[in-house]
């Protein structure tokens, strides 16, 4: 070895245990200066745990961390920041009622005589956002901006602190294809300036596109490290899952039946602007078909789904589900015929401090099967939860009694999908159903959605993943600035054409009226 250490960060023989589970079992990871190093593994493989140890959020039971060849102790995130280590977490650590600027400088404020120097801070953040192409509205409140924008705020937080080792935990899980391309470019720019990046992902396309090397973990153990130029997607997915994975969706042509969902001239107000986020949208979803709402994040998809599911009041138009008018119906009435896999699993999908079994019966606890005269049948609930856990391979330390908050993001997602599909309703509204899932889990979930379609369910899918949109849908409706600008057949279109519609550069003659 030369005098200069070869690795900027080394994590040697790291072991970390939680109740009922060894999350990291003797793992070694070495990061070179100026490289993008991907960390690949299934949901619950221990990737986030390993990075949380590097960021000082957990202490390992065994092992050593070195920076530039010197052993270091990282007791908390402040120690990590002092060592130049920054992290964008999978679930963002932002204060929702603060502005974007306040979130970026929080904990690293410039003061003079005890007064906050916001002007200088604003200048520095503006320069950083221009330099790296991270456009954000510094005065918007975090609760009012899209998840893609929140992601940028997190990256700017790291850059503001002049971190040299950047950890990205599932950074693209919430981004649109265009934003992903931008982020990949940003990552390359950062390493060109001498920063080193650890990049947790299970999206093989992205890893092949930007990573120099990949370390694979499986069930908490180290599988191996390979150079991306010496491998391919199939080999990586085999290393990660331990078996060959089918990367394409196989499905028979759809046989659409009766109309299950009819939306007519729907208007939903925006939280951000005076004009409506959804403006006069009309479409139908029939039994036995998957209709996908595609669009760049922030074009009204979220508000449209909130309007359908009752999370937001509609300001005009009609929603008919199984022939019933539901435009102003309460949520519980809508849920009688509707399953909803929400976009934000923490806000609308789970009660994080409830156990897994409690979360599995959130909308069903009043059914006779699960309660008698107002008392919960705990054994019945546990038995039911265990069946779903086994069927959907939801991995957790303590099975049904695991607290939802302690599970990995991908396993939280699997739990929600298990619960919603099992409710057996005529319409499934699936928003980003495979967000944060690994290839093995995506293969399973896609199979489940196709099977539900073939059983005669109507499925409304909202996805930002173009591969998923093209692979899974029978019809694609493109939403741009709150209106449907095109209806496409995935068999007769390609990603480029779809991208043009999504960017508003192309629209059908009828301006998106139903074909």
Short mmCIF file of N, CA, C and O in Angstrom, two decimals, residues 51-166:
data_model
loop_
_atom_site.label_atom_id
_atom_site.label_comp_id
_atom_site.label_asym_id
_atom_site.label_seq_id
_atom_site.Cartn_x
_atom_site.Cartn_y
_atom_site.Cartn_z
N UNK A 51 -25.54 1.79 7.10
CA UNK A 51 -25.30 3.21 6.86
C UNK A 51 -25.65 4.05 8.09
O UNK A 51 -25.02 5.07 8.35
N UNK A 52 -26.66 3.62 8.85
CA UNK A 52 -27.01 4.35 10.08
C UNK A 52 -25.90 4.23 11.12
O UNK A 52 -25.70 5.13 11.94
N UNK A 53 -25.16 3.11 11.09
CA UNK A 53 -23.99 2.96 11.98
C UNK A 53 -22.90 3.94 11.56
O UNK A 53 -22.31 4.62 12.40
N UNK A 54 -22.68 4.06 10.25
CA UNK A 54 -21.66 5.00 9.76
C UNK A 54 -22.04 6.44 10.09
O UNK A 54 -21.18 7.29 10.34
N UNK A 55 -23.34 6.72 10.14
CA UNK A 55 -23.81 8.08 10.43
C UNK A 55 -24.01 8.31 11.93
O UNK A 55 -24.47 9.37 12.35
N UNK A 56 -23.70 7.29 12.75
CA UNK A 56 -23.74 7.48 14.21
C UNK A 56 -25.10 7.31 14.84
O UNK A 56 -25.30 7.65 16.01
N UNK A 57 -26.08 6.81 14.08
CA UNK A 57 -27.42 6.64 14.65
C UNK A 57 -27.54 5.35 15.46
O UNK A 57 -28.38 5.23 16.34
N UNK A 58 -26.71 4.37 15.13
CA UNK A 58 -26.63 3.12 15.90
C UNK A 58 -25.17 2.87 16.27
O UNK A 58 -24.27 3.31 15.56
N UNK A 59 -24.97 2.10 17.34
CA UNK A 59 -23.62 1.66 17.71
C UNK A 59 -23.52 0.16 17.42
O UNK A 59 -24.40 -0.60 17.82
N UNK A 60 -22.44 -0.28 16.75
CA UNK A 60 -22.32 -1.71 16.46
C UNK A 60 -21.89 -2.50 17.69
O UNK A 60 -21.26 -1.96 18.60
N UNK A 61 -22.27 -3.78 17.71
CA UNK A 61 -21.82 -4.66 18.80
C UNK A 61 -20.34 -5.02 18.61
O UNK A 61 -19.63 -5.29 19.57
N UNK A 62 -19.93 -5.10 17.34
CA UNK A 62 -18.53 -5.45 17.06
C UNK A 62 -18.11 -4.76 15.77
O UNK A 62 -18.96 -4.39 14.95
N UNK A 63 -16.78 -4.62 15.57
CA UNK A 63 -16.28 -4.05 14.33
C UNK A 63 -15.65 -2.69 14.53
O UNK A 63 -15.69 -2.12 15.63
N UNK A 64 -15.06 -2.17 13.46
CA UNK A 64 -14.30 -0.92 13.54
C UNK A 64 -14.57 -0.07 12.30
O UNK A 64 -14.73 -0.60 11.20
N UNK A 65 -14.61 1.25 12.49
CA UNK A 65 -14.74 2.18 11.36
C UNK A 65 -13.44 2.97 11.25
O UNK A 65 -12.92 3.47 12.27
N UNK A 66 -12.90 3.09 10.03
CA UNK A 66 -11.70 3.89 9.82
C UNK A 66 -11.98 4.97 8.78
O UNK A 66 -12.67 4.71 7.81
N UNK A 67 -11.40 6.15 9.02
CA UNK A 67 -11.45 7.21 8.01
C UNK A 67 -10.01 7.52 7.60
O UNK A 67 -9.18 7.82 8.47
N UNK A 68 -9.74 7.43 6.30
CA UNK A 68 -8.37 7.61 5.80
C UNK A 68 -7.36 6.77 6.58
O UNK A 68 -6.26 7.23 6.91
N UNK A 69 -7.75 5.54 6.92
CA UNK A 69 -6.84 4.60 7.58
C UNK A 69 -6.77 4.73 9.09
O UNK A 69 -6.19 3.88 9.76
N UNK A 70 -7.39 5.78 9.66
CA UNK A 70 -7.34 5.98 11.12
C UNK A 70 -8.65 5.55 11.76
O UNK A 70 -9.72 6.00 11.32
N UNK A 71 -8.59 4.71 12.82
CA UNK A 71 -9.85 4.32 13.48
C UNK A 71 -10.56 5.54 14.08
O UNK A 71 -9.91 6.43 14.64
N UNK A 72 -11.89 5.58 13.91
CA UNK A 72 -12.68 6.69 14.46
C UNK A 72 -13.87 6.13 15.25
O UNK A 72 -14.31 5.01 15.00
N UNK A 73 -14.36 6.93 16.19
CA UNK A 73 -15.55 6.56 16.95
C UNK A 73 -16.66 7.53 16.56
O UNK A 73 -16.46 8.75 16.63
N UNK A 74 -17.79 6.99 16.17
CA UNK A 74 -18.92 7.87 15.77
C UNK A 74 -20.10 7.55 16.70
O UNK A 74 -20.83 6.58 16.52
N UNK A 75 -20.24 8.39 17.73
CA UNK A 75 -21.28 8.12 18.74
C UNK A 75 -22.65 8.67 18.35
O UNK A 75 -23.66 8.22 18.85
N UNK A 76 -22.65 9.69 17.47
CA UNK A 76 -23.93 10.29 17.09
C UNK A 76 -23.75 11.03 15.76
O UNK A 76 -22.62 11.20 15.29
N UNK A 77 -24.84 11.49 15.15
CA UNK A 77 -24.73 12.18 13.85
C UNK A 77 -23.85 13.43 13.88
O UNK A 77 -23.26 13.79 12.87
N UNK A 78 -23.73 14.08 15.03
CA UNK A 78 -22.85 15.25 15.10
C UNK A 78 -21.39 14.85 14.90
O UNK A 78 -20.62 15.56 14.25
N UNK A 79 -21.02 13.69 15.46
CA UNK A 79 -19.66 13.17 15.24
C UNK A 79 -19.45 12.89 13.75
O UNK A 79 -18.38 13.18 13.20
N UNK A 80 -20.47 12.31 13.13
CA UNK A 80 -20.37 11.99 11.69
C UNK A 80 -20.19 13.27 10.88
O UNK A 80 -19.35 13.34 9.99
N UNK A 81 -21.00 14.29 11.21
CA UNK A 81 -20.91 15.56 10.48
C UNK A 81 -19.52 16.18 10.65
O UNK A 81 -18.93 16.70 9.69
N UNK A 82 -18.97 16.09 11.88
CA UNK A 82 -17.63 16.63 12.13
C UNK A 82 -16.57 15.91 11.29
O UNK A 82 -15.55 16.49 10.92
N UNK A 83 -16.83 14.64 10.97
CA UNK A 83 -15.90 13.86 10.14
C UNK A 83 -16.18 14.05 8.64
O UNK A 83 -15.58 13.40 7.79
N UNK A 84 -17.17 14.91 8.34
CA UNK A 84 -17.48 15.17 6.92
C UNK A 84 -18.39 14.13 6.30
O UNK A 84 -18.42 13.96 5.08
N UNK A 85 -19.15 13.41 7.14
CA UNK A 85 -20.07 12.38 6.63
C UNK A 85 -21.50 12.93 6.68
O UNK A 85 -21.95 13.40 7.73
N UNK A 86 -22.20 12.90 5.55
CA UNK A 86 -23.59 13.37 5.50
C UNK A 86 -24.49 12.27 4.97
O UNK A 86 -24.02 11.37 4.27
N UNK A 87 -25.79 12.33 5.31
CA UNK A 87 -26.69 11.25 4.89
C UNK A 87 -28.06 11.78 4.48
O UNK A 87 -28.64 12.61 5.17
N UNK A 88 -28.53 11.32 3.32
CA UNK A 88 -29.92 11.55 2.93
C UNK A 88 -30.68 10.27 3.27
O UNK A 88 -30.42 9.23 2.69
N UNK A 89 -31.58 10.37 4.22
CA UNK A 89 -32.28 9.17 4.71
C UNK A 89 -33.41 8.78 3.77
O UNK A 89 -33.97 9.61 3.06
N UNK A 90 -33.75 7.48 3.83
CA UNK A 90 -34.82 6.97 2.98
C UNK A 90 -36.14 7.70 3.30
O UNK A 90 -36.88 8.06 2.42
N UNK A 91 -36.42 7.87 4.59
CA UNK A 91 -37.58 8.65 5.00
C UNK A 91 -37.02 9.96 5.56
O UNK A 91 -36.33 9.97 6.56
N UNK A 92 -37.32 11.05 4.88
CA UNK A 92 -36.62 12.30 5.10
C UNK A 92 -36.75 12.80 6.53
O UNK A 92 -37.77 12.62 7.17
N UNK A 93 -35.69 13.46 6.99
CA UNK A 93 -35.67 14.01 8.35
C UNK A 93 -35.86 15.53 8.25
O UNK A 93 -34.92 16.30 8.42
N UNK A 94 -37.06 15.94 7.92
CA UNK A 94 -37.33 17.37 7.73
C UNK A 94 -38.43 17.82 8.70
O UNK A 94 -39.30 17.04 9.07
N UNK A 95 -38.38 19.10 9.09
CA UNK A 95 -39.43 19.68 9.94
C UNK A 95 -40.48 20.25 9.00
O UNK A 95 -40.23 21.22 8.28
N UNK A 96 -41.67 19.63 9.01
CA UNK A 96 -42.67 19.94 7.99
C UNK A 96 -43.17 21.38 8.02
O UNK A 96 -43.50 21.94 6.99
N UNK A 97 -43.22 22.00 9.22
CA UNK A 97 -43.80 23.35 9.31
C UNK A 97 -42.75 24.43 9.08
O UNK A 97 -43.06 25.62 9.08
N UNK A 98 -41.48 24.03 8.90
CA UNK A 98 -40.42 24.99 8.60
C UNK A 98 -40.32 25.21 7.10
O UNK A 98 -40.74 24.37 6.32
N UNK A 99 -39.71 26.33 6.71
CA UNK A 99 -39.47 26.55 5.28
C UNK A 99 -38.29 25.70 4.82
O UNK A 99 -37.54 25.15 5.64
N UNK A 100 -38.12 25.64 3.51
CA UNK A 100 -37.01 24.89 2.92
C UNK A 100 -35.67 25.44 3.44
O UNK A 100 -34.80 24.69 3.87
N UNK A 101 -35.53 26.76 3.43
CA UNK A 101 -34.27 27.38 3.88
C UNK A 101 -33.99 27.04 5.34
O UNK A 101 -32.87 26.66 5.70
N UNK A 102 -35.01 27.15 6.19
CA UNK A 102 -34.82 26.86 7.62
C UNK A 102 -34.39 25.40 7.83
O UNK A 102 -33.57 25.11 8.69
N UNK A 103 -34.96 24.50 7.04
CA UNK A 103 -34.58 23.09 7.16
C UNK A 103 -33.12 22.86 6.77
O UNK A 103 -32.43 22.05 7.37
N UNK A 104 -32.68 23.57 5.72
CA UNK A 104 -31.31 23.35 5.23
C UNK A 104 -30.29 23.83 6.27
O UNK A 104 -29.28 23.16 6.51
N UNK A 105 -30.55 24.96 6.91
CA UNK A 105 -29.55 25.51 7.83
C UNK A 105 -29.72 25.01 9.26
O UNK A 105 -28.86 25.25 10.11
N UNK A 106 -30.80 24.30 9.55
CA UNK A 106 -31.10 23.84 10.92
C UNK A 106 -29.93 23.03 11.49
O UNK A 106 -29.49 22.04 10.91
N UNK A 107 -29.40 23.49 12.61
CA UNK A 107 -28.29 22.77 13.25
C UNK A 107 -26.94 23.23 12.76
O UNK A 107 -25.91 22.84 13.30
N UNK A 108 -26.90 24.05 11.70
CA UNK A 108 -25.62 24.55 11.19
C UNK A 108 -25.77 26.04 10.91
O UNK A 108 -25.33 26.55 9.89
N UNK A 109 -26.45 26.74 11.84
CA UNK A 109 -26.81 28.14 11.60
C UNK A 109 -25.60 29.06 11.77
O UNK A 109 -24.80 28.88 12.67
N UNK A 110 -25.51 30.07 10.89
CA UNK A 110 -24.53 31.14 11.03
C UNK A 110 -25.13 32.23 11.90
O UNK A 110 -26.24 32.70 11.61
N UNK A 111 -24.44 32.61 12.97
CA UNK A 111 -24.98 33.70 13.80
C UNK A 111 -23.92 34.78 14.00
O UNK A 111 -22.72 34.52 13.92
N UNK A 112 -24.41 35.97 14.25
CA UNK A 112 -23.53 37.09 14.57
C UNK A 112 -24.17 37.83 15.74
O UNK A 112 -25.34 38.24 15.64
N UNK A 113 -23.45 37.94 16.85
CA UNK A 113 -24.01 38.53 18.09
C UNK A 113 -25.33 37.86 18.48
O UNK A 113 -26.26 38.50 18.92
N UNK A 114 -25.42 36.55 18.22
CA UNK A 114 -26.64 35.82 18.60
C UNK A 114 -27.78 35.95 17.61
O UNK A 114 -28.86 35.39 17.82
N UNK A 115 -27.56 36.69 16.51
CA UNK A 115 -28.63 36.84 15.51
C UNK A 115 -28.35 35.94 14.31
O UNK A 115 -27.20 35.81 13.87
N UNK A 116 -29.40 35.33 13.80
CA UNK A 116 -29.29 34.42 12.66
C UNK A 116 -28.92 35.20 11.39
O UNK A 116 -29.57 36.20 11.06
N UNK A 117 -27.88 34.77 10.70
CA UNK A 117 -27.44 35.44 9.46
C UNK A 117 -28.10 34.74 8.26
O UNK A 117 -27.46 33.97 7.55
N UNK A 118 -29.38 35.04 8.08
CA UNK A 118 -30.12 34.31 7.03
C UNK A 118 -29.74 34.75 5.63
O UNK A 118 -29.81 33.97 4.69
N UNK A 119 -29.33 36.00 5.50
CA UNK A 119 -29.01 36.51 4.18
C UNK A 119 -27.83 35.74 3.57
O UNK A 119 -27.87 35.29 2.43
N UNK A 120 -26.77 35.57 4.39
CA UNK A 120 -25.60 34.82 3.92
C UNK A 120 -25.97 33.36 3.63
O UNK A 120 -25.52 32.78 2.64
N UNK A 121 -26.80 32.80 4.53
CA UNK A 121 -27.22 31.40 4.36
C UNK A 121 -27.99 31.24 3.05
O UNK A 121 -27.73 30.32 2.27
N UNK A 122 -28.91 32.17 2.80
CA UNK A 122 -29.71 32.12 1.57
C UNK A 122 -28.80 32.18 0.34
O UNK A 122 -28.99 31.45 -0.63
N UNK A 123 -27.79 33.05 0.43
CA UNK A 123 -26.86 33.21 -0.68
C UNK A 123 -26.11 31.91 -0.95
O UNK A 123 -26.00 31.46 -2.09
N UNK A 124 -25.62 31.30 0.13
CA UNK A 124 -24.85 30.06 -0.01
C UNK A 124 -25.72 28.95 -0.60
O UNK A 124 -25.31 28.23 -1.51
N UNK A 125 -26.96 28.83 -0.08
CA UNK A 125 -27.87 27.78 -0.57
C UNK A 125 -28.23 28.02 -2.03
O UNK A 125 -28.27 27.10 -2.84
N UNK A 126 -28.47 29.29 -2.39
CA UNK A 126 -28.81 29.62 -3.78
C UNK A 126 -27.67 29.24 -4.71
O UNK A 126 -27.88 28.64 -5.77
N UNK A 127 -26.44 29.56 -4.28
CA UNK A 127 -25.27 29.20 -5.10
C UNK A 127 -25.16 27.68 -5.28
O UNK A 127 -24.91 27.19 -6.37
N UNK A 128 -25.35 26.96 -4.17
CA UNK A 128 -25.27 25.49 -4.23
C UNK A 128 -26.35 24.92 -5.15
O UNK A 128 -26.10 24.02 -5.95
N UNK A 129 -27.57 25.47 -5.03
CA UNK A 129 -28.68 24.92 -5.83
C UNK A 129 -28.45 25.18 -7.32
O UNK A 129 -28.77 24.35 -8.16
N UNK A 130 -27.85 26.32 -7.63
CA UNK A 130 -27.56 26.61 -9.05
C UNK A 130 -26.42 25.74 -9.56
O UNK A 130 -26.46 25.18 -10.65
N UNK A 131 -25.40 25.59 -8.72
CA UNK A 131 -24.21 24.84 -9.13
C UNK A 131 -24.53 23.37 -9.41
O UNK A 131 -23.97 22.77 -10.32
N UNK A 132 -25.41 22.80 -8.62
CA UNK A 132 -25.72 21.37 -8.78
C UNK A 132 -27.06 21.11 -9.45
O UNK A 132 -27.52 19.97 -9.53
N UNK A 133 -27.72 22.16 -9.91
CA UNK A 133 -29.00 21.98 -10.59
C UNK A 133 -30.10 21.47 -9.68
O UNK A 133 -30.95 20.69 -10.08
N UNK A 134 -30.10 21.93 -8.42
CA UNK A 134 -31.11 21.49 -7.45
C UNK A 134 -32.08 22.65 -7.20
O UNK A 134 -31.95 23.37 -6.22
N UNK A 135 -33.05 22.79 -8.09
CA UNK A 135 -33.94 23.96 -7.99
C UNK A 135 -34.98 23.72 -6.89
O UNK A 135 -35.69 22.71 -6.91
N UNK A 136 -35.04 24.64 -5.92
CA UNK A 136 -36.06 24.54 -4.86
C UNK A 136 -36.57 25.95 -4.54
O UNK A 136 -35.88 26.94 -4.78
N UNK A 137 -37.78 26.00 -3.98
CA UNK A 137 -38.33 27.28 -3.53
C UNK A 137 -37.98 27.41 -2.05
O UNK A 137 -38.53 26.72 -1.19
N UNK A 138 -37.03 28.30 -1.74
CA UNK A 138 -36.48 28.38 -0.37
C UNK A 138 -37.52 28.84 0.64
O UNK A 138 -37.35 28.61 1.84
N UNK A 139 -38.59 29.51 0.19
CA UNK A 139 -39.57 30.05 1.14
C UNK A 139 -40.81 29.18 1.29
O UNK A 139 -41.69 29.48 2.09
N UNK A 140 -40.86 28.08 0.51
CA UNK A 140 -42.03 27.18 0.64
C UNK A 140 -41.89 26.36 1.92
O UNK A 140 -40.80 26.02 2.34
N UNK A 141 -43.04 26.05 2.53
CA UNK A 141 -42.99 25.16 3.69
C UNK A 141 -42.82 23.72 3.19
O UNK A 141 -43.40 23.34 2.17
N UNK A 142 -42.08 22.93 3.94
CA UNK A 142 -41.79 21.55 3.52
C UNK A 142 -43.07 20.74 3.35
O UNK A 142 -43.19 19.92 2.44
N UNK A 143 -44.08 21.00 4.21
CA UNK A 143 -45.32 20.20 4.12
C UNK A 143 -46.06 20.46 2.80
O UNK A 143 -46.91 19.67 2.41
N UNK A 144 -45.72 21.56 2.11
CA UNK A 144 -46.43 21.90 0.88
C UNK A 144 -45.70 21.48 -0.39
O UNK A 144 -46.21 21.71 -1.49
N UNK A 145 -44.50 20.92 -0.28
CA UNK A 145 -43.75 20.59 -1.50
C UNK A 145 -43.77 19.08 -1.75
O UNK A 145 -44.01 18.29 -0.85
N UNK A 146 -43.51 18.69 -3.00
CA UNK A 146 -43.57 17.27 -3.36
C UNK A 146 -42.40 16.52 -2.74
O UNK A 146 -41.39 17.10 -2.34
N UNK A 147 -42.52 15.18 -2.70
CA UNK A 147 -41.45 14.37 -2.13
C UNK A 147 -40.15 14.54 -2.93
O UNK A 147 -39.07 14.53 -2.36
N UNK A 148 -40.28 14.71 -4.25
CA UNK A 148 -39.09 14.92 -5.07
C UNK A 148 -38.33 16.18 -4.65
O UNK A 148 -37.10 16.20 -4.61
N UNK A 149 -39.11 17.22 -4.32
CA UNK A 149 -38.49 18.46 -3.85
C UNK A 149 -37.86 18.28 -2.47
O UNK A 149 -36.79 18.80 -2.17
N UNK A 150 -38.54 17.52 -1.60
CA UNK A 150 -38.00 17.26 -0.26
C UNK A 150 -36.65 16.55 -0.37
O UNK A 150 -35.72 16.82 0.40
N UNK A 151 -36.55 15.65 -1.36
CA UNK A 151 -35.30 14.95 -1.61
C UNK A 151 -34.17 15.94 -1.90
O UNK A 151 -33.05 15.82 -1.38
N UNK A 152 -34.49 16.96 -2.72
CA UNK A 152 -33.47 17.97 -3.05
C UNK A 152 -33.05 18.76 -1.81
O UNK A 152 -31.89 19.12 -1.66
N UNK A 153 -34.03 19.03 -0.96
CA UNK A 153 -33.73 19.77 0.28
C UNK A 153 -32.72 18.97 1.11
O UNK A 153 -31.76 19.53 1.65
N UNK A 154 -32.93 17.66 1.19
CA UNK A 154 -32.01 16.79 1.96
C UNK A 154 -30.60 16.84 1.36
O UNK A 154 -29.61 16.87 2.09
N UNK A 155 -30.50 16.83 0.02
CA UNK A 155 -29.18 16.86 -0.61
C UNK A 155 -28.50 18.21 -0.33
O UNK A 155 -27.32 18.27 0.00
N UNK A 156 -29.30 19.29 -0.43
CA UNK A 156 -28.75 20.62 -0.16
C UNK A 156 -28.28 20.75 1.30
O UNK A 156 -27.30 21.42 1.59
N UNK A 157 -28.98 20.05 2.20
CA UNK A 157 -28.56 20.05 3.62
C UNK A 157 -27.14 19.52 3.75
O UNK A 157 -26.31 20.07 4.47
N UNK A 158 -26.85 18.42 3.03
CA UNK A 158 -25.51 17.82 3.08
C UNK A 158 -24.46 18.76 2.48
O UNK A 158 -23.38 18.94 3.02
N UNK A 159 -24.82 19.32 1.32
CA UNK A 159 -23.85 20.18 0.63
C UNK A 159 -23.57 21.45 1.44
O UNK A 159 -22.45 21.95 1.47
N UNK A 160 -24.61 21.94 2.13
CA UNK A 160 -24.47 23.15 2.94
C UNK A 160 -23.45 22.93 4.07
O UNK A 160 -22.76 23.84 4.49
N UNK A 161 -23.39 21.69 4.54
CA UNK A 161 -22.46 21.36 5.64
C UNK A 161 -21.08 20.96 5.14
O UNK A 161 -20.25 20.48 5.91
N UNK A 162 -20.85 21.10 3.82
CA UNK A 162 -19.55 20.78 3.22
C UNK A 162 -19.11 19.34 3.48
O UNK A 162 -17.93 19.08 3.71
N UNK A 163 -20.06 18.41 3.50
CA UNK A 163 -19.71 17.00 3.72
C UNK A 163 -18.93 16.46 2.52
O UNK A 163 -19.20 16.82 1.38
N UNK A 164 -17.97 15.58 2.78
CA UNK A 164 -17.18 15.00 1.68
C UNK A 164 -17.54 13.54 1.42
O UNK A 164 -17.24 13.00 0.37
N UNK A 165 -18.15 12.90 2.43
CA UNK A 165 -18.61 11.52 2.23
C UNK A 165 -20.14 11.58 2.31
O UNK A 165 -20.71 11.96 3.34
N UNK A 166 -20.80 11.25 1.21
CA UNK A 166 -22.25 11.42 1.12
C UNK A 166 -22.92 10.06 1.05
O UNK A 166 -22.57 9.23 0.20
#
